[in-house]
PDB file of C-alpha atoms in Angstrom:
ATOM      1  CA  MET A   1      91.365  68.722 200.648  1.00  0.00           C
ATOM      2  CA  LEU A   2      88.132  70.691 200.510  1.00  0.00           C
ATOM      3  CA  GLN A   3      88.088  74.074 198.783  1.00  0.00           C
ATOM      4  CA  SER A   4      85.945  77.052 199.730  1.00  0.00           C
ATOM      5  CA  ARG A   5      82.207  77.090 199.118  1.00  0.00           C
ATOM      6  CA  THR A   6      81.893  73.323 198.894  1.00  0.00           C
ATOM      7  CA  CYS A   7      78.388  72.218 199.888  1.00  0.00           C
ATOM      8  CA  PHE A   8      77.319  68.836 201.307  1.00  0.00           C
ATOM      9  CA  GLY A   9      73.719  67.653 201.582  1.00  0.00           C
ATOM     10  CA  ARG A  10      72.247  65.572 204.375  1.00  0.00           C
ATOM     11  CA  GLY A  11      73.577  62.050 204.937  1.00  0.00           C
ATOM     12  CA  VAL A  12      76.650  62.259 202.675  1.00  0.00           C
ATOM     13  CA  THR A  13      79.110  59.462 203.530  1.00  0.00           C
ATOM     14  CA  LEU A  14      82.820  59.958 202.930  1.00  0.00           C
ATOM     15  CA  LYS A  15      84.698  56.747 203.687  1.00  0.00           C
ATOM     16  CA  LEU A  16      88.266  57.970 203.359  1.00  0.00           C
ATOM     17  CA  ASP A  17      91.061  55.743 204.581  1.00  0.00           C
ATOM     18  CA  THR A  18      93.324  58.771 204.173  1.00  0.00           C
ATOM     19  CA  ILE A  19      92.575  62.391 203.300  1.00  0.00           C
ATOM     20  CA  SER A  20      95.786  62.869 201.295  1.00  0.00           C
ATOM     21  CA  ASN A  21      94.365  61.312 198.126  1.00  0.00           C
ATOM     22  CA  PHE A  22      90.999  63.122 198.108  1.00  0.00           C
ATOM     23  CA  SER A  23      90.072  66.638 196.984  1.00  0.00           C
ATOM     24  CA  ILE A  24      86.960  68.601 196.047  1.00  0.00           C
ATOM     25  CA  GLY A  25      87.143  71.932 194.221  1.00  0.00           C
ATOM     26  CA  SER A  26      85.412  75.158 195.159  1.00  0.00           C
ATOM     27  CA  TYR A  27      81.737  75.781 194.370  1.00  0.00           C
ATOM     28  CA  THR A  28      81.073  72.049 194.189  1.00  0.00           C
ATOM     29  CA  SER A  29      77.802  70.644 195.523  1.00  0.00           C
ATOM     30  CA  ILE A  30      77.443  67.068 196.768  1.00  0.00           C
ATOM     31  CA  SER A  31      73.733  66.320 197.250  1.00  0.00           C
ATOM     32  CA  SER A  32      72.103  64.236 199.966  1.00  0.00           C
ATOM     33  CA  TYR A  33      72.909  60.574 200.559  1.00  0.00           C
ATOM     34  CA  VAL A  34      75.919  60.374 198.242  1.00  0.00           C
ATOM     35  CA  TYR A  35      78.389  57.615 199.170  1.00  0.00           C
ATOM     36  CA  ILE A  36      82.095  58.087 198.363  1.00  0.00           C
ATOM     37  CA  THR A  37      84.798  55.613 199.309  1.00  0.00           C
ATOM     38  CA  VAL A  38      88.544  56.044 198.748  1.00  0.00           C
ATOM     39  CA  GLY A  39      90.996  53.371 199.896  1.00  0.00           C
ATOM     40  CA  SER A  40      94.351  53.824 201.568  1.00  0.00           C
ATOM     41  CA  ARG A  41      96.388  52.188 198.818  1.00  0.00           C
ATOM     42  CA  SER A  42      98.676  54.405 196.768  1.00  0.00           C
ATOM     43  CA  ASN A  43      96.620  53.505 193.693  1.00  0.00           C
ATOM     44  CA  SER A  44      93.404  54.883 195.230  1.00  0.00           C
ATOM     45  CA  GLY A  45      92.208  58.469 195.057  1.00  0.00           C
ATOM     46  CA  MET A  46      89.501  60.886 194.034  1.00  0.00           C
ATOM     47  CA  ILE A  47      89.646  64.380 192.586  1.00  0.00           C
ATOM     48  CA  ILE A  48      86.451  66.342 191.988  1.00  0.00           C
ATOM     49  CA  GLY A  49      86.988  69.623 190.126  1.00  0.00           C
ATOM     50  CA  LYS A  50      85.471  73.074 190.638  1.00  0.00           C
ATOM     51  CA  ASN A  51      81.791  73.866 190.139  1.00  0.00           C
ATOM     52  CA  VAL A  52      80.675  70.219 189.962  1.00  0.00           C
ATOM     53  CA  TYR A  53      77.159  69.107 190.887  1.00  0.00           C
ATOM     54  CA  VAL A  54      76.572  65.561 192.173  1.00  0.00           C
ATOM     55  CA  GLY A  55      72.926  64.487 192.474  1.00  0.00           C
ATOM     56  CA  GLU A  56      71.319  62.535 195.296  1.00  0.00           C
ATOM     57  CA  PHE A  57      72.140  58.887 196.057  1.00  0.00           C
ATOM     58  CA  CYS A  58      75.260  58.637 193.873  1.00  0.00           C
ATOM     59  CA  ASN A  59      77.832  55.932 194.618  1.00  0.00           C
ATOM     60  CA  PHE A  60      81.535  56.569 193.870  1.00  0.00           C
ATOM     61  CA  ARG A  61      84.006  53.767 194.638  1.00  0.00           C
ATOM     62  CA  ALA A  62      87.738  54.488 194.292  1.00  0.00           C
ATOM     63  CA  SER A  63      89.136  51.587 196.269  1.00  0.00           C
ATOM     64  CA  PRO A  64      91.358  50.600 194.587  1.00  0.00           C
ATOM     65  CA  GLY A  65      91.651  52.934 191.628  1.00  0.00           C
ATOM     66  CA  HIS A  66      91.324  56.646 190.955  1.00  0.00           C
ATOM     67  CA  ILE A  67      88.264  58.647 189.983  1.00  0.00           C
ATOM     68  CA  LYS A  68      88.761  62.108 188.481  1.00  0.00           C
ATOM     69  CA  ILE A  69      85.760  64.318 187.700  1.00  0.00           C
ATOM     70  CA  GLY A  70      86.534  67.469 185.709  1.00  0.00           C
ATOM     71  CA  SER A  71      85.327  70.956 186.528  1.00  0.00           C
ATOM     72  CA  ASP A  72      81.886  72.238 185.496  1.00  0.00           C
ATOM     73  CA  SER A  73      80.432  68.728 185.213  1.00  0.00           C
ATOM     74  CA  ARG A  74      76.914  67.682 186.217  1.00  0.00           C
ATOM     75  CA  ILE A  75      76.072  64.233 187.564  1.00  0.00           C
ATOM     76  CA  GLY A  76      72.441  63.163 187.931  1.00  0.00           C
ATOM     77  CA  GLN A  77      70.871  61.154 190.740  1.00  0.00           C
ATOM     78  CA  PHE A  78      71.703  57.491 191.430  1.00  0.00           C
ATOM     79  CA  VAL A  79      74.872  57.479 189.280  1.00  0.00           C
ATOM     80  CA  SER A  80      77.503  54.843 190.110  1.00  0.00           C
ATOM     81  CA  ILE A  81      81.158  55.313 189.212  1.00  0.00           C
ATOM     82  CA  ILE A  82      83.223  52.219 189.933  1.00  0.00           C
ATOM     83  CA  ALA A  83      87.028  52.398 189.575  1.00  0.00           C
ATOM     84  CA  ALA A  84      87.795  48.666 189.979  1.00  0.00           C
ATOM     85  CA  ASN A  85      86.235  45.225 189.596  1.00  0.00           C
ATOM     86  CA  HIS A  86      87.123  41.889 191.135  1.00  0.00           C
ATOM     87  CA  SER A  87      88.993  39.359 189.030  1.00  0.00           C
ATOM     88  CA  ILE A  88      86.847  36.391 188.018  1.00  0.00           C
ATOM     89  CA  SER A  89      89.176  33.471 187.355  1.00  0.00           C
ATOM     90  CA  ARG A  90      87.677  30.018 187.997  1.00  0.00           C
ATOM     91  CA  SER A  91      90.842  28.947 189.848  1.00  0.00           C
ATOM     92  CA  LEU A  92      89.852  30.779 193.069  1.00  0.00           C
ATOM     93  CA  ARG A  93      86.687  31.937 194.742  1.00  0.00           C
ATOM     94  CA  ILE A  94      85.890  35.510 193.714  1.00  0.00           C
ATOM     95  CA  TYR A  95      86.344  36.859 197.239  1.00  0.00           C
ATOM     96  CA  GLN A  96      89.880  35.372 197.317  1.00  0.00           C
ATOM     97  CA  GLN A  97      90.979  37.177 194.159  1.00  0.00           C
ATOM     98  CA  GLY A  98      92.430  40.611 193.773  1.00  0.00           C
ATOM     99  CA  TYR A  99      91.134  43.321 191.513  1.00  0.00           C
ATOM    100  CA  ASP A 100      91.106  43.388 187.750  1.00  0.00           C
ATOM    101  CA  LYS A 101      93.970  45.319 186.144  1.00  0.00           C
ATOM    102  CA  LYS A 102      91.542  47.723 184.462  1.00  0.00           C
ATOM    103  CA  ILE A 103      91.146  50.445 187.087  1.00  0.00           C
ATOM    104  CA  ASN A 104      90.515  54.209 187.176  1.00  0.00           C
ATOM    105  CA  VAL A 105      87.780  56.388 185.716  1.00  0.00           C
ATOM    106  CA  ILE A 106      88.583  59.777 184.198  1.00  0.00           C
ATOM    107  CA  ILE A 107      85.754  62.211 183.447  1.00  0.00           C
ATOM    108  CA  GLY A 108      86.591  65.415 181.570  1.00  0.00           C
ATOM    109  CA  GLU A 109      85.259  68.928 182.047  1.00  0.00           C
ATOM    110  CA  ASP A 110      81.750  70.110 181.122  1.00  0.00           C
ATOM    111  CA  VAL A 111      80.304  66.582 181.160  1.00  0.00           C
ATOM    112  CA  TRP A 112      76.647  65.817 181.887  1.00  0.00           C
ATOM    113  CA  ILE A 113      75.904  62.328 183.217  1.00  0.00           C
ATOM    114  CA  GLY A 114      72.200  61.441 183.282  1.00  0.00           C
ATOM    115  CA  ALA A 115      70.455  59.811 186.246  1.00  0.00           C
ATOM    116  CA  ASN A 116      70.907  56.084 186.924  1.00  0.00           C
ATOM    117  CA  THR A 117      74.034  55.808 184.782  1.00  0.00           C
ATOM    118  CA  VAL A 118      76.771  53.288 185.629  1.00  0.00           C
ATOM    119  CA  ILE A 119      80.374  54.022 184.645  1.00  0.00           C
ATOM    120  CA  LEU A 120      82.652  50.990 184.799  1.00  0.00           C
ATOM    121  CA  PRO A 121      86.419  50.727 185.435  1.00  0.00           C
ATOM    122  CA  GLY A 122      88.979  51.809 182.874  1.00  0.00           C
ATOM    123  CA  VAL A 123      86.732  54.353 181.138  1.00  0.00           C
ATOM    124  CA  VAL A 124      87.903  57.779 179.956  1.00  0.00           C
ATOM    125  CA  ILE A 125      85.102  60.253 179.225  1.00  0.00           C
ATOM    126  CA  GLU A 126      86.494  63.276 177.389  1.00  0.00           C
ATOM    127  CA  ASP A 127      85.379  66.928 177.709  1.00  0.00           C
ATOM    128  CA  GLY A 128      81.860  68.007 176.795  1.00  0.00           C
ATOM    129  CA  VAL A 129      80.252  64.549 176.709  1.00  0.00           C
ATOM    130  CA  VAL A 130      76.537  64.007 177.423  1.00  0.00           C
ATOM    131  CA  ILE A 131      75.494  60.577 178.739  1.00  0.00           C
ATOM    132  CA  GLY A 132      71.815  59.659 178.580  1.00  0.00           C
ATOM    133  CA  ALA A 133      69.979  58.507 181.690  1.00  0.00           C
ATOM    134  CA  GLY A 134      70.182  54.801 182.481  1.00  0.00           C
ATOM    135  CA  SER A 135      73.284  54.175 180.379  1.00  0.00           C
ATOM    136  CA  VAL A 136      76.069  51.728 181.188  1.00  0.00           C
ATOM    137  CA  VAL A 137      79.409  53.143 180.036  1.00  0.00           C
ATOM    138  CA  THR A 138      81.889  50.331 179.333  1.00  0.00           C
ATOM    139  CA  ALA A 139      84.272  52.046 176.879  1.00  0.00           C
ATOM    140  CA  ASP A 140      85.972  55.407 176.339  1.00  0.00           C
ATOM    141  CA  VAL A 141      83.836  58.292 175.034  1.00  0.00           C
ATOM    142  CA  LYS A 142      85.294  60.928 172.686  1.00  0.00           C
ATOM    143  CA  ALA A 143      84.906  64.676 173.308  1.00  0.00           C
ATOM    144  CA  TYR A 144      81.482  66.248 172.693  1.00  0.00           C
ATOM    145  CA  SER A 145      79.807  62.912 171.939  1.00  0.00           C
ATOM    146  CA  ILE A 146      76.272  62.156 173.087  1.00  0.00           C
ATOM    147  CA  VAL A 147      75.942  58.531 174.203  1.00  0.00           C
ATOM    148  CA  ALA A 148      73.115  56.403 175.581  1.00  0.00           C
ATOM    149  CA  GLY A 149      72.120  52.797 176.063  1.00  0.00           C
ATOM    150  CA  VAL A 150      73.324  49.517 177.510  1.00  0.00           C
ATOM    151  CA  PRO A 151      76.133  49.450 176.642  1.00  0.00           C
ATOM    152  CA  ALA A 152      76.390  53.168 175.837  1.00  0.00           C
ATOM    153  CA  LYS A 153      76.796  53.951 172.130  1.00  0.00           C
ATOM    154  CA  VAL A 154      77.241  57.256 170.283  1.00  0.00           C
ATOM    155  CA  ILE A 155      73.864  58.678 169.243  1.00  0.00           C
ATOM    156  CA  GLY A 156      74.992  62.192 168.321  1.00  0.00           C
ATOM    157  CA  HIS A 157      77.436  65.032 168.891  1.00  0.00           C
ATOM    158  CA  ARG A 158      77.181  68.422 170.568  1.00  0.00           C
ATOM    159  CA  VAL A 159      77.353  71.282 168.087  1.00  0.00           C
TER     160      VAL A 159
END
């Protein structure tokens, strides 16, 4: 469901197997060439809150898995948010395997995600977090932390 005053830039791709598990809040801006995919499975979905900005060329994959982005958050250009990974057992070829059990990405309110950041499955980013550009977030981030690096580590706190 799209709320009022939602803005889409040029070339935005929404690959939605069903609209029932997808919503974008009012006053949200999705910049040009953003790619969003949400699968049809009951464990797939995406919720983007109110007054969220998503920069150009971002890639959000919620198939399977859920992605939730809290209100008043800012996401820089070329950010990837991936809600699921393939399993990697040696017993089968990777393409024959299902997805890892660690799925979903939850991003709190008032979060700033710097350009070229990658957020991997199973991560919870609490309210007020700042993530430095080029980071790879592999673990949960506590409220009002400032993180950066590969993998992202706490480098400070908002005061």
